Amino acid sequence: MSNVINLENVNSEALNRAGKIGRVGITERAHHLKREAIWKTPNGDEFPEGVKACMERARFYTQAYQASEGEPDQIRRAKAFANALDNMTIFIKDKELIVGYCTSKPEYLPLWPELSNNCNREALKEPYLTDEEKEEYRKYVEYWMPRTLQSRTERLLTDEEKDVVSTGVILGNGTYQSGYTSPSPGMANVLDNGLEKIIADVKAKLDAAEERIHGSVAFGPEEVELVKKTEEWKAMLIADEAVIRWTARYSKLATVMAEHEADPVRKAELEEIARIALKVPAKPAEHFQEAVQCIWFLTICYHQVERLSSGCPY
């Protein structure tokens, strides 16, 4: 007799009595999603068959930066992030309950032209872009060449220091050369309060700062520091409001899909996806599915859309 238990048929109390918590079966949905998952870790120097690069992030980030020349760096970065979220293609796969992705298709990977000249040159050599896409991407590479994280960092290093880093002995391949980072922002504030509360708090800080800056007779070091902080706060508003618009797009998509769904079970699931995507992360998460969806939306934003970093399962 098999000791694998189907979770759909027994409750947790029964599992505890049976003493079989450690090994349980997975649902048909989980089997389906596992089969549909696309492995994107390269084998040596090559990605698995079917994996391609997506041009959307590179396109929308470059467009925003080109349109914001002369503005503060924080504002430019936030506007690029917002432009990507406002315009990138979205989709919801069959049987998904937690939605959100960073490229136009499940088998695609994003490009980060603002980070590494080395990676940009490699992208133009690899088969993961079509010839037409390479022509487009080459234009972005030319724009970013003097502006990438790698170029800006190497201007601060001596030739000897660059040679040492390039060996990979001390810093691997160097974060600034690959553009790879590992941010781990706390999510408790968003889960507990929602982005709308954070936006209101930031606006209050901005109002107070503006009043002090423009009302000061003497403009001292504290006022100078406030001016710097206002740019950070303005960038936060741009980014947070963009996230809310982006998740609302998923809500709208799920609503449209539900209207055309014949299966009543899937229809109800899509309606619930629509409700949750409209709620979080704008408002606090109140139950498990809302919390998981909130965390996933945020993870996609700061691990894949805003930067290249670890911790995000593709």
Backbone as numpy.savetxt, mean C-alpha at the origin, in Angstrom:
# Nx Ny Nz CAx CAy CAz Cx Cy Cz
-10.10 -43.63 11.15 -10.95 -42.42 11.15 -10.08 -41.18 11.15
-10.38 -40.24 10.25 -9.56 -39.03 10.15 -9.77 -38.14 11.36
-8.68 -37.53 11.82 -8.81 -36.58 12.93 -8.79 -35.14 12.43
-9.04 -34.94 11.12 -9.18 -33.60 10.57 -10.64 -33.19 10.66
-10.90 -32.03 11.27 -12.27 -31.60 11.54 -12.62 -30.40 10.68
-13.78 -30.40 10.09 -14.26 -29.27 9.30 -14.84 -28.22 10.25
-14.26 -27.02 10.23 -14.70 -25.97 11.15 -16.13 -25.54 10.91
-16.65 -25.76 9.70 -18.01 -25.31 9.41 -19.05 -26.18 10.11
-18.65 -27.36 10.56 -19.62 -28.30 11.11 -19.60 -28.42 12.63
-18.58 -27.86 13.26 -18.49 -27.94 14.71 -18.09 -26.59 15.28
-18.54 -26.32 16.49 -18.19 -25.06 17.12 -16.92 -25.21 17.97
-16.42 -24.10 18.48 -15.17 -24.14 19.23 -15.29 -24.94 20.52
-16.48 -24.93 21.15 -16.66 -25.70 22.39 -16.52 -27.19 22.10
-17.09 -27.63 20.98 -16.97 -29.03 20.61 -15.53 -29.40 20.32
-14.82 -28.49 19.66 -13.42 -28.74 19.36 -12.60 -28.88 20.64
-12.90 -28.03 21.62 -12.19 -28.11 22.88 -12.44 -29.45 23.57
-13.70 -29.88 23.54 -14.02 -31.16 24.16 -13.30 -32.30 23.45
-13.19 -32.20 22.14 -12.55 -33.27 21.37 -11.03 -33.23 21.50
-10.51 -32.10 21.97 -9.06 -31.97 22.13 -8.33 -31.93 20.81
-8.99 -31.40 19.77 -8.39 -31.44 18.44 -8.21 -30.03 17.86
-8.00 -29.05 18.72 -7.82 -27.67 18.27 -6.61 -27.54 17.36
-5.58 -28.33 17.62 -4.32 -28.17 16.90 -4.38 -28.49 15.42
-5.33 -29.30 14.98 -5.36 -29.71 13.58 -6.80 -29.68 13.08
-7.10 -28.73 12.23 -8.46 -28.60 11.73 -8.44 -28.47 10.21
-9.55 -28.80 9.60 -9.66 -28.66 8.16 -9.91 -27.23 7.76
-9.72 -26.92 6.47 -10.00 -25.58 5.99 -11.21 -25.64 5.07
-11.90 -24.54 4.93 -13.14 -24.49 4.18 -12.88 -24.57 2.68
-13.96 -24.78 1.95 -13.86 -24.80 0.48 -13.39 -23.45 -0.03
-13.83 -22.37 0.63 -13.40 -21.03 0.22 -11.88 -20.90 0.37
-11.37 -21.38 1.50 -9.94 -21.28 1.74 -9.16 -22.11 0.71
-9.68 -23.28 0.39 -9.05 -24.10 -0.66 -9.01 -23.33 -1.97
-10.12 -22.70 -2.33 -10.21 -21.96 -3.58 -9.20 -20.81 -3.60
-9.18 -20.01 -2.54 -8.27 -18.87 -2.50 -6.82 -19.31 -2.50
-6.55 -20.45 -1.85 -5.18 -20.97 -1.87 -4.77 -21.38 -3.27
-5.69 -22.03 -3.99 -5.40 -22.43 -5.37 -5.19 -21.22 -6.27
-5.94 -20.14 -5.99 -5.87 -18.95 -6.81 -4.66 -18.05 -6.47
-4.04 -18.29 -5.32 -2.90 -17.46 -4.91 -1.76 -17.60 -5.91
-1.11 -16.49 -6.20 -0.04 -16.46 -7.19 1.29 -16.23 -6.49
2.17 -17.20 -6.59 3.49 -17.11 -5.94 4.36 -16.15 -6.73
4.86 -15.11 -6.07 5.62 -14.08 -6.77 7.03 -13.91 -6.26
7.50 -14.85 -5.46 8.89 -14.81 -5.04 9.76 -15.37 -6.16
10.78 -14.65 -6.62 11.58 -15.15 -7.74 12.37 -16.40 -7.40
12.51 -17.26 -8.38 13.36 -18.44 -8.27 14.69 -18.09 -8.92
15.68 -17.76 -8.09 16.93 -17.24 -8.64 16.71 -15.83 -9.14
16.92 -15.60 -10.42 16.75 -14.27 -11.00 15.43 -14.11 -11.76
14.59 -15.14 -11.76 13.38 -15.09 -12.55 12.14 -15.27 -11.69
11.07 -14.54 -12.09 9.78 -14.71 -11.44 9.04 -15.89 -12.09
8.07 -16.47 -11.39 7.28 -17.56 -11.98 6.57 -17.11 -13.25
6.24 -18.07 -14.09 5.56 -17.79 -15.35 4.24 -17.07 -15.11
3.99 -16.07 -15.91 2.74 -15.31 -15.81 2.85 -14.03 -15.01
3.87 -13.90 -14.19 4.04 -12.68 -13.39 4.57 -11.56 -14.28
3.93 -10.41 -14.21 4.33 -9.26 -15.00 4.45 -8.02 -14.12
5.05 -6.98 -14.65 5.13 -5.71 -13.94 3.94 -4.84 -14.34
3.42 -4.09 -13.38 2.29 -3.20 -13.62 2.79 -1.76 -13.74
2.35 -1.08 -14.76 2.82 0.29 -15.02 2.07 1.35 -14.22
0.93 1.01 -13.64 0.05 2.05 -13.10 0.70 2.89 -12.02
1.28 2.26 -11.02 1.87 3.05 -9.93 2.95 3.98 -10.46
3.84 3.46 -11.29 4.92 4.28 -11.85 4.36 5.46 -12.63
3.31 5.20 -13.40 2.69 6.25 -14.22 2.08 7.34 -13.34
1.28 6.94 -12.34 0.56 7.92 -11.54 1.48 8.69 -10.60
2.50 8.02 -10.08 3.47 8.71 -9.22 4.26 9.74 -10.02
4.72 9.34 -11.21 5.53 10.26 -12.02 4.70 11.45 -12.46
3.47 11.21 -12.88 2.59 12.31 -13.29 2.43 13.33 -12.16
2.20 12.85 -10.96 1.98 13.74 -9.82 3.24 14.54 -9.49
4.39 13.88 -9.51 5.64 14.59 -9.22 5.95 15.63 -10.30
5.70 15.30 -11.53 5.95 16.27 -12.60 5.05 17.49 -12.47
3.84 17.28 -11.96 2.88 18.38 -11.82 3.09 19.20 -10.56
3.95 18.74 -9.65 4.10 19.44 -8.37 5.52 19.97 -8.14
6.26 20.16 -9.22 7.62 20.71 -9.09 7.59 22.02 -8.31
8.52 22.15 -7.36 8.62 23.37 -6.57 7.86 23.33 -5.25
6.98 22.35 -5.07 6.24 22.24 -3.82 7.07 21.46 -2.79
6.74 21.57 -1.49 7.48 20.84 -0.46 7.46 19.33 -0.72
8.54 18.66 -0.35 8.66 17.22 -0.61 7.52 16.42 0.00
7.11 16.78 1.24 6.04 16.02 1.89 4.75 16.10 1.08
4.45 17.31 0.56 3.22 17.51 -0.21 3.29 16.74 -1.52
4.44 16.76 -2.16 4.59 16.06 -3.44 4.40 14.55 -3.25
4.97 14.05 -2.19 4.86 12.60 -1.92 3.41 12.21 -1.64
2.73 13.04 -0.87 1.32 12.76 -0.56 0.45 12.86 -1.80
0.73 13.83 -2.66 -0.06 13.99 -3.88 0.16 12.81 -4.83
1.38 12.30 -4.88 1.65 11.13 -5.72 0.91 9.91 -5.20
0.94 9.73 -3.90 0.21 8.63 -3.25 -1.28 8.74 -3.56
-1.82 9.94 -3.42 -3.25 10.16 -3.67 -3.59 9.91 -5.14
-2.72 10.35 -6.04 -2.98 10.16 -7.47 -3.03 8.68 -7.83
-2.17 7.89 -7.19 -2.18 6.45 -7.44 -3.48 5.82 -6.92
-3.85 6.14 -5.69 -5.06 5.54 -5.12 -6.32 5.97 -5.87
-6.34 7.20 -6.35 -7.52 7.70 -7.06 -7.69 7.08 -8.44
-6.59 6.62 -9.04 -6.65 6.21 -10.44 -6.30 4.74 -10.72
-5.69 4.05 -9.76 -5.30 2.67 -10.03 -6.52 1.77 -10.19
-6.38 0.76 -11.03 -7.45 -0.20 -11.28 -7.71 -1.04 -10.02
-8.97 -1.28 -9.72 -9.31 -2.12 -8.57 -10.13 -3.31 -9.05
-10.12 -4.39 -8.27 -10.88 -5.58 -8.60 -11.21 -6.34 -7.33
-12.20 -7.20 -7.41 -12.57 -8.11 -6.32 -12.65 -9.51 -6.91
-11.85 -10.42 -6.39 -11.81 -11.79 -6.92 -12.96 -12.63 -6.36
-13.28 -13.68 -7.08 -14.34 -14.59 -6.66 -14.03 -15.18 -5.28
-15.03 -15.20 -4.44 -14.98 -15.78 -3.09 -14.16 -14.95 -2.10
-13.59 -13.83 -2.49 -12.88 -12.99 -1.54 -13.84 -12.35 -0.54
-13.41 -12.28 0.70 -14.12 -11.52 1.73 -13.32 -10.31 2.16
-11.98 -10.39 2.06 -11.08 -9.28 2.36 -10.51 -8.80 1.04
-10.73 -7.53 0.70 -10.41 -7.04 -0.63 -9.32 -5.96 -0.57
-8.74 -5.71 -1.75 -7.73 -4.67 -1.86 -6.45 -5.21 -2.45
-5.89 -4.47 -3.42 -4.61 -4.86 -4.00 -3.90 -3.63 -4.55
-2.63 -3.82 -4.93 -1.78 -2.68 -5.29 -1.48 -2.60 -6.78
-2.01 -3.51 -7.59 -1.79 -3.46 -9.03 -3.11 -3.72 -9.76
-3.07 -3.63 -11.08 -4.30 -3.73 -11.86 -4.77 -5.17 -12.07
-3.87 -6.15 -11.86 -4.23 -7.56 -11.97 -3.54 -8.35 -10.86
-4.13 -9.48 -10.43 -3.54 -10.25 -9.32 -2.13 -10.75 -9.60
-1.81 -11.02 -10.88 -0.50 -11.58 -11.20 0.57 -10.51 -11.47
0.22 -9.25 -11.26 1.16 -8.16 -11.52 1.87 -7.71 -10.25
3.04 -7.10 -10.44 3.80 -6.48 -9.36 4.00 -4.99 -9.69
3.99 -4.12 -8.68 4.17 -2.69 -8.95 5.62 -2.33 -9.22
5.81 -1.14 -9.75 7.15 -0.59 -9.98 7.30 0.69 -9.16
8.52 0.92 -8.67 8.82 2.09 -7.83 9.96 2.88 -8.46
9.70 3.66 -9.50 10.78 4.32 -10.24 11.51 5.40 -9.44
10.89 5.86 -8.35 11.48 6.94 -7.56 12.55 6.46 -6.59
12.79 5.16 -6.53 13.68 4.62 -5.50 15.08 4.32 -5.99
15.23 3.42 -6.94 16.55 2.88 -7.26 16.87 2.94 -8.75
17.98 3.58 -9.10 18.44 3.58 -10.49 18.81 2.16 -10.93
19.41 1.42 -10.01 19.80 0.04 -10.34 18.58 -0.78 -10.74
17.52 -0.71 -9.93 16.30 -1.47 -10.22 15.63 -0.97 -11.50
15.67 0.32 -11.75 15.08 0.87 -12.97 15.78 0.33 -14.21
17.11 0.28 -14.17 17.85 -0.26 -15.31 17.53 -1.73 -15.54
17.41 -2.49 -14.44 17.08 -3.90 -14.55 15.69 -4.11 -15.14
14.74 -3.27 -14.73 13.36 -3.41 -15.22 13.29 -3.26 -16.73
14.14 -2.40 -17.29 14.14 -2.19 -18.74 14.77 -3.35 -19.50
15.49 -4.21 -18.80 16.13 -5.36 -19.44 15.29 -6.62 -19.34
14.43 -6.68 -18.34 13.71 -7.91 -18.04 12.48 -8.10 -18.93
11.96 -9.32 -19.02 10.81 -9.61 -19.89 9.45 -9.33 -19.26
9.42 -8.67 -18.12 8.17 -8.48 -17.40 7.39 -7.25 -17.85
7.96 -6.51 -18.81 7.27 -5.40 -19.46 7.27 -5.65 -20.96
6.19 -5.26 -21.64 6.16 -5.34 -23.10 7.08 -4.26 -23.68
7.38 -4.35 -24.94 8.22 -3.33 -25.58 7.58 -1.95 -25.48
6.27 -1.90 -25.66 5.56 -0.62 -25.56 5.65 -0.07 -24.14
5.50 -0.94 -23.15 5.59 -0.50 -21.74 7.01 -0.05 -21.40
8.00 -0.71 -21.97 9.38 -0.30 -21.73 9.65 1.10 -22.26
9.06 1.41 -23.40 9.22 2.76 -23.94 8.62 3.79 -23.00
7.46 3.48 -22.47 6.83 4.39 -21.50 7.66 4.49 -20.23
8.11 3.34 -19.72 8.87 3.32 -18.47 10.22 4.02 -18.62
10.81 3.93 -19.82 12.10 4.60 -20.05 11.97 6.12 -19.83
10.83 6.68 -20.19 10.60 8.11 -19.97 10.56 8.43 -18.48
9.95 7.54 -17.70 9.89 7.75 -16.26 11.28 7.60 -15.64
12.05 6.64 -16.13 13.41 6.42 -15.62 14.26 7.66 -15.87
14.13 8.26 -17.04 14.90 9.47 -17.37 14.53 10.62 -16.44
13.24 10.75 -16.16 12.81 11.81 -15.23 13.37 11.58 -13.84
13.33 10.34 -13.37 13.70 10.05 -12.00 15.21 9.91 -11.78
15.98 9.72 -12.83 17.40 9.43 -12.67 18.11 10.34 -11.66
17.98 11.67 -11.74 18.66 12.51 -10.75 17.86 12.70 -9.46
16.65 12.13 -9.40 15.75 12.39 -8.28 15.50 11.18 -7.39
15.97 10.01 -7.78 15.70 8.80 -7.01 16.34 8.87 -5.63
15.85 8.00 -4.74 16.47 7.88 -3.43 17.95 7.53 -3.57
18.27 6.68 -4.52 19.67 6.30 -4.72 20.52 7.49 -5.13
20.06 8.29 -6.09 20.83 9.46 -6.54 20.99 10.48 -5.42
19.92 10.71 -4.68 19.98 11.72 -3.61 20.90 11.26 -2.49
20.94 9.96 -2.23 21.82 9.44 -1.18 23.27 9.46 -1.64
23.53 9.04 -2.87 24.90 8.94 -3.35 25.57 10.30 -3.47
24.77 11.36 -3.58 25.37 12.70 -3.59 25.99 13.06 -2.24
25.60 12.33 -1.19 26.12 12.59 0.15 27.31 11.68 0.50
27.64 10.73 -0.38 28.69 9.77 -0.10 29.94 10.05 -0.93
31.07 9.70 -0.38 32.32 9.77 -1.14 32.39 8.57 -2.07
33.29 8.63 -3.05 33.46 7.49 -3.95 33.88 6.24 -3.18
34.73 6.43 -2.17 35.17 5.29 -1.38 34.00 4.66 -0.64
33.14 5.49 -0.07 31.97 4.97 0.65 31.03 4.23 -0.29
30.84 4.75 -1.49 29.98 4.08 -2.47 30.57 2.74 -2.88
31.87 2.68 -3.02 32.53 1.42 -3.38 32.35 0.38 -2.27
32.47 0.83 -1.03 32.32 -0.09 0.10 30.90 -0.65 0.15
29.92 0.22 -0.02 28.52 -0.23 0.03 28.23 -1.19 -1.13
28.79 -0.92 -2.30 28.49 -1.74 -3.48 29.01 -3.17 -3.35
29.96 -3.41 -2.43 30.45 -4.77 -2.23 29.40 -5.66 -1.57
28.47 -5.05 -0.85 27.44 -5.81 -0.16 27.89 -6.44 1.13
29.12 -6.19 1.54 29.66 -6.81 2.75 29.07 -6.20 4.01
28.92 -4.88 4.02 28.49 -4.19 5.24 26.98 -3.98 5.27
26.39 -3.54 4.17 24.98 -3.18 4.15 24.15 -4.01 3.18
24.59 -5.21 2.89 23.87 -5.95 1.85 24.02 -5.19 0.55
22.92 -5.00 -0.16 23.01 -4.19 -1.38 22.68 -2.73 -1.09
22.52 -2.39 0.16 22.26 -1.00 0.51 20.80 -0.65 0.32
20.15 -0.22 1.38 18.73 0.14 1.28 18.51 1.20 0.21
19.39 2.17 0.14 19.18 3.25 -0.82 19.39 2.77 -2.26
20.12 1.67 -2.46 20.33 1.14 -3.81 19.14 0.31 -4.28
18.48 -0.35 -3.37 17.34 -1.20 -3.74 16.00 -0.50 -3.51
16.00 0.52 -2.63 14.75 1.18 -2.27 13.92 0.40 -1.29
14.47 -0.69 -0.79 13.72 -1.62 0.07 13.78 -1.18 1.53
12.64 -1.11 2.20 12.58 -0.70 3.60 11.59 -1.57 4.34
11.50 -1.39 5.65 10.59 -2.21 6.46 9.87 -1.36 7.51
8.92 -0.51 7.09 8.17 0.28 8.06 7.18 -0.58 8.83
6.97 -0.26 10.07 6.01 -0.99 10.90 5.19 0.00 11.72
4.35 0.80 11.06 3.55 1.78 11.78 2.51 1.12 12.66
2.21 1.73 13.77 1.17 1.21 14.64 -0.21 1.41 14.03
-1.07 0.42 14.16 -2.41 0.52 13.57 -3.50 0.74 14.61
-3.13 0.70 15.88 -4.14 0.78 16.93 -4.95 2.07 16.83
-4.28 3.18 16.51 -4.97 4.46 16.44 -6.06 4.45 15.37
-5.74 3.88 14.20 -6.73 3.82 13.12 -7.84 2.83 13.46
-7.48 1.68 14.00 -8.49 0.69 14.38 -9.46 1.24 15.42
-8.91 1.95 16.40 -9.73 2.45 17.52 -10.50 3.72 17.18
-9.92 4.58 16.34 -10.51 5.90 16.12 -10.95 6.17 14.69
-10.32 5.53 13.72 -10.65 5.77 12.32 -9.94 6.98 11.76
-9.79 7.01 10.45 -9.08 8.11 9.79 -9.84 9.43 9.89
-11.16 9.38 9.94 -11.92 10.63 10.04 -11.58 11.37 11.33
-11.43 10.65 12.43 -11.04 11.28 13.70 -9.62 11.83 13.61
-8.72 11.08 12.98 -7.35 11.54 12.82 -7.31 12.79 11.94
-8.11 12.81 10.88 -8.18 13.99 10.01 -8.68 15.20 10.79
-9.69 15.02 11.61 -10.21 16.12 12.43 -9.14 16.64 13.38
-8.38 15.75 13.99 -7.31 16.16 14.90 -6.23 16.94 14.17
-5.87 16.48 12.99 -4.83 17.17 12.20 -5.32 18.56 11.78
-6.57 18.65 11.38 -7.12 19.96 11.00 -7.11 20.93 12.18
-7.39 20.43 13.37 -7.34 21.27 14.56 -5.92 21.77 14.82
-4.94 20.90 14.64 -3.54 21.29 14.81 -3.15 22.35 13.78
-3.61 22.16 12.55 -3.30 23.14 11.51 -3.91 24.50 11.81
-5.16 24.51 12.26 -5.82 25.78 12.60 -5.07 26.51 13.71
-4.68 25.75 14.74 -3.94 26.35 15.85 -2.59 26.86 15.40
-1.92 26.11 14.55 -0.60 26.52 14.06 -0.70 27.78 13.21
-1.69 27.80 12.31 -1.86 28.97 11.45 -2.15 30.22 12.28
-2.96 30.06 13.29 -3.30 31.20 14.15 -2.06 31.72 14.86
-1.22 30.80 15.35 -0.01 31.25 16.04 0.99 31.87 15.08
1.17 31.24 13.91 2.14 31.75 12.94 1.78 33.15 12.48
0.52 33.35 12.14 0.11 34.64 11.60 -0.20 35.66 12.69
-0.34 35.18 13.93 -0.63 36.10 15.01 0.58 36.49 15.83
1.74 35.94 15.51 2.94 36.22 16.29 3.57 37.55 15.87
3.90 38.33 16.87 4.62 39.58 16.61 6.07 39.27 16.29
6.66 38.38 17.08 8.05 37.96 16.86 8.04 36.55 16.28
8.74 36.36 15.17 8.79 35.07 14.49 10.08 34.37 14.89
9.97 33.48 15.92 11.15 32.83 16.47 11.29 31.39 16.04
12.21 30.66 16.69 12.47 29.25 16.34 11.22 28.36 16.44
10.36 28.64 17.44 9.17 27.80 17.59 8.21 27.99 16.41
8.10 29.21 15.92 7.23 29.47 14.78 7.81 28.84 13.51
9.14 28.89 13.38 9.79 28.26 12.23 9.51 26.74 12.23
9.59 26.13 13.41 9.32 24.70 13.52 7.86 24.39 13.19
6.97 25.29 13.59 5.55 25.09 13.28 5.30 25.12 11.77
6.00 26.00 11.07 5.85 26.07 9.62 6.22 24.73 8.99
7.30 24.12 9.49 7.71 22.80 8.99 6.64 21.76 9.28
6.09 21.82 10.49 5.08 20.83 10.87 3.81 20.98 10.04
3.45 22.20 9.66 2.23 22.39 8.88 2.31 21.65 7.54
3.50 21.59 6.95 3.64 20.86 5.69 3.41 19.36 5.92
3.92 18.85 7.03 3.69 17.44 7.38 2.19 17.18 7.57
1.54 18.06 8.30 0.12 17.88 8.59 -0.73 17.97 7.31
-0.38 18.90 6.43 -1.11 19.02 5.17 -0.93 17.75 4.33
0.26 17.20 4.34 0.51 15.95 3.62 -0.30 14.80 4.21
-0.40 14.78 5.55 -1.21 13.75 6.20 -2.67 13.83 5.75
-3.19 15.04 5.65 -4.58 15.21 5.22 -4.77 14.68 3.80
-3.85 15.03 2.91 -3.95 14.58 1.52 -3.95 13.05 1.47
-3.04 12.44 2.22 -2.91 10.98 2.19 -4.11 10.29 2.83
-4.51 10.75 4.01 -5.63 10.10 4.71 -6.93 10.22 3.94
-7.18 11.39 3.37 -8.40 11.57 2.59 -8.38 10.70 1.33
-7.19 10.50 0.76 -7.07 9.65 -0.42 -7.37 8.19 -0.08
-6.94 7.74 1.09 -7.21 6.36 1.50 -8.72 6.14 1.63
-9.41 7.10 2.20 -10.86 6.98 2.36 -11.56 6.93 1.00
-11.09 7.76 0.06 -11.67 7.71 -1.29 -11.41 6.36 -1.96
-10.19 5.84 -1.76 -9.81 4.57 -2.38 -10.66 3.42 -1.85
-10.83 3.33 -0.55 -11.63 2.24 0.01 -13.10 2.39 -0.37
-13.56 3.63 -0.53 -14.94 3.85 -0.97 -15.14 3.33 -2.40
-14.09 3.35 -3.20 -14.17 2.79 -4.55 -14.44 1.29 -4.49
-13.83 0.60 -3.54 -14.10 -0.82 -3.36 -15.54 -1.05 -2.92
-16.03 -0.17 -2.08 -17.42 -0.27 -1.64 -18.36 -0.15 -2.83
-18.10 0.81 -3.69 -18.94 1.01 -4.87 -18.86 -0.18 -5.81
-17.64 -0.70 -6.02 -17.47 -1.86 -6.89 -18.23 -3.07 -6.34
-18.12 -3.31 -5.05 -18.82 -4.44 -4.44 -20.33 -4.28 -4.56
-20.81 -3.06 -4.43 -22.25 -2.79 -4.57 -22.74 -3.13 -5.97
-21.97 -2.69 -6.97 -22.34 -2.97 -8.37 -22.30 -4.46 -8.65
-21.27 -5.14 -8.12 -21.17 -6.59 -8.32 -22.33 -7.32 -7.65
-22.73 -6.83 -6.47 -23.84 -7.45 -5.76 -25.15 -7.32 -6.54
-25.33 -6.19 -7.19 -26.55 -5.96 -7.96 -26.68 -6.93 -9.12
-25.55 -7.43 -9.62 -25.57 -8.33 -10.77 -25.29 -9.79 -10.38
-25.22 -10.06 -9.08 -24.90 -11.40 -8.59 -26.17 -12.24 -8.44
-26.20 -13.43 -9.08 -27.38 -14.30 -9.01 -27.38 -15.17 -7.76
-26.21 -15.54 -7.27 -26.12 -16.39 -6.09 -26.44 -15.57 -4.85
-27.49 -15.88 -4.11 -27.87 -15.06 -2.95 -26.82 -15.04 -1.85
-26.06 -16.12 -1.69 -25.02 -16.15 -0.67 -23.91 -15.17 -1.03
-23.43 -15.25 -2.27 -22.36 -14.34 -2.69 -22.86 -12.90 -2.73
-24.11 -12.72 -3.10 -24.70 -11.38 -3.12 -24.63 -10.75 -1.73
-24.99 -11.53 -0.71 -24.94 -11.02 0.67 -23.50 -10.72 1.09
-22.56 -11.56 0.65 -21.15 -11.32 0.98 -20.66 -10.03 0.35
-21.02 -9.79 -0.89 -20.60 -8.57 -1.58 -21.22 -7.34 -0.93
-22.45 -7.45 -0.50 -23.10 -6.33 0.20 -22.39 -6.03 1.51
-21.93 -7.08 2.20 -21.19 -6.87 3.44 -19.82 -6.28 3.15
-19.16 -6.72 2.11 -17.88 -6.12 1.69 -18.08 -4.62 1.42
-19.16 -4.29 0.72 -19.45 -2.89 0.40 -19.65 -2.07 1.67
-20.38 -2.62 2.62 -20.62 -1.90 3.88 -19.32 -1.67 4.63
-18.49 -2.71 4.74 -17.26 -2.61 5.51 -16.27 -1.66 4.84
-16.14 -1.75 3.50 -15.17 -0.90 2.80 -15.55 0.57 2.88
-16.84 0.84 3.04 -17.27 2.23 3.21 -17.02 2.70 4.64
-16.94 1.76 5.56 -16.78 2.11 6.97 -15.32 2.23 7.39
-14.51 1.21 7.09 -13.12 1.22 7.53 -12.19 1.43 6.33
-11.08 2.14 6.57 -10.58 2.67 7.83 -11.06 4.07 8.18
-12.11 4.56 7.51 -12.61 5.90 7.82 -13.09 6.00 9.26
-13.79 4.94 9.70 -14.34 4.91 11.05 -13.73 3.74 11.83
-13.91 3.70 13.14 -13.33 2.60 13.93 -13.88 1.24 13.52
-13.03 0.22 13.60 -13.45 -1.15 13.36 -14.12 -1.69 14.61
-15.24 -2.40 14.43 -16.01 -2.87 15.59 -16.10 -4.38 15.70
-15.72 -5.11 14.67 -15.68 -6.57 14.81 -14.55 -7.12 13.96
-14.36 -8.44 14.00 -13.17 -9.07 13.44 -12.98 -8.79 11.96
-14.02 -9.01 11.15 -13.86 -8.81 9.71 -13.55 -7.35 9.39
-14.17 -6.43 10.10 -13.86 -5.01 9.89 -12.40 -4.72 10.24
-11.92 -5.31 11.33 -10.54 -5.07 11.75 -9.55 -5.65 10.75
-9.81 -6.87 10.28 -8.91 -7.49 9.30 -8.89 -6.68 8.01
-10.07 -6.25 7.56 -10.14 -5.46 6.33 -9.42 -4.13 6.50
-9.59 -3.50 7.63 -8.92 -2.23 7.92 -7.40 -2.40 7.85
-6.90 -3.43 8.52 -5.46 -3.69 8.54 -4.94 -3.98 7.14
-5.71 -4.75 6.36 -5.26 -5.08 5.02 -5.20 -3.85 4.11
-6.23 -3.00 4.17 -6.21 -1.76 3.39 -4.96 -0.94 3.73
-4.69 -0.78 5.01 -3.54 0.02 5.43 -2.23 -0.62 5.03
-2.17 -1.95 5.12 -0.94 -2.67 4.75 -0.62 -2.46 3.28
-1.63 -2.57 2.42 -1.42 -2.33 1.00 -0.90 -0.91 0.78
-1.46 0.04 1.50 -1.06 1.44 1.31 0.39 1.69 1.68
0.80 1.30 2.88 2.14 1.69 3.29 3.22 0.67 2.98
2.82 -0.56 2.63 3.83 -1.56 2.28 4.05 -1.68 0.78
3.08 -1.26 -0.04 3.22 -1.48 -1.47 2.95 -0.25 -2.32
1.95 0.53 -1.99 1.65 1.71 -2.80 2.60 2.86 -2.43
2.74 3.13 -1.17 3.57 4.27 -0.76 5.06 3.98 -0.86
5.45 2.73 -0.67 6.87 2.37 -0.75 7.03 0.88 -0.96
8.23 0.47 -1.29 8.56 -0.94 -1.41 9.09 -1.43 -0.07
8.42 -2.42 0.52 8.85 -2.86 1.84 8.36 -4.26 2.13
8.82 -4.79 3.22 8.49 -6.16 3.59 7.21 -6.20 4.42
6.75 -7.41 4.67 5.61 -7.59 5.55 4.28 -7.68 4.84
4.28 -7.58 3.49 3.01 -7.63 2.77 2.96 -8.90 1.92
2.11 -9.87 2.28 1.99 -11.06 1.46 1.33 -10.73 0.13
1.98 -11.08 -0.95 1.42 -10.79 -2.27 0.21 -11.66 -2.58
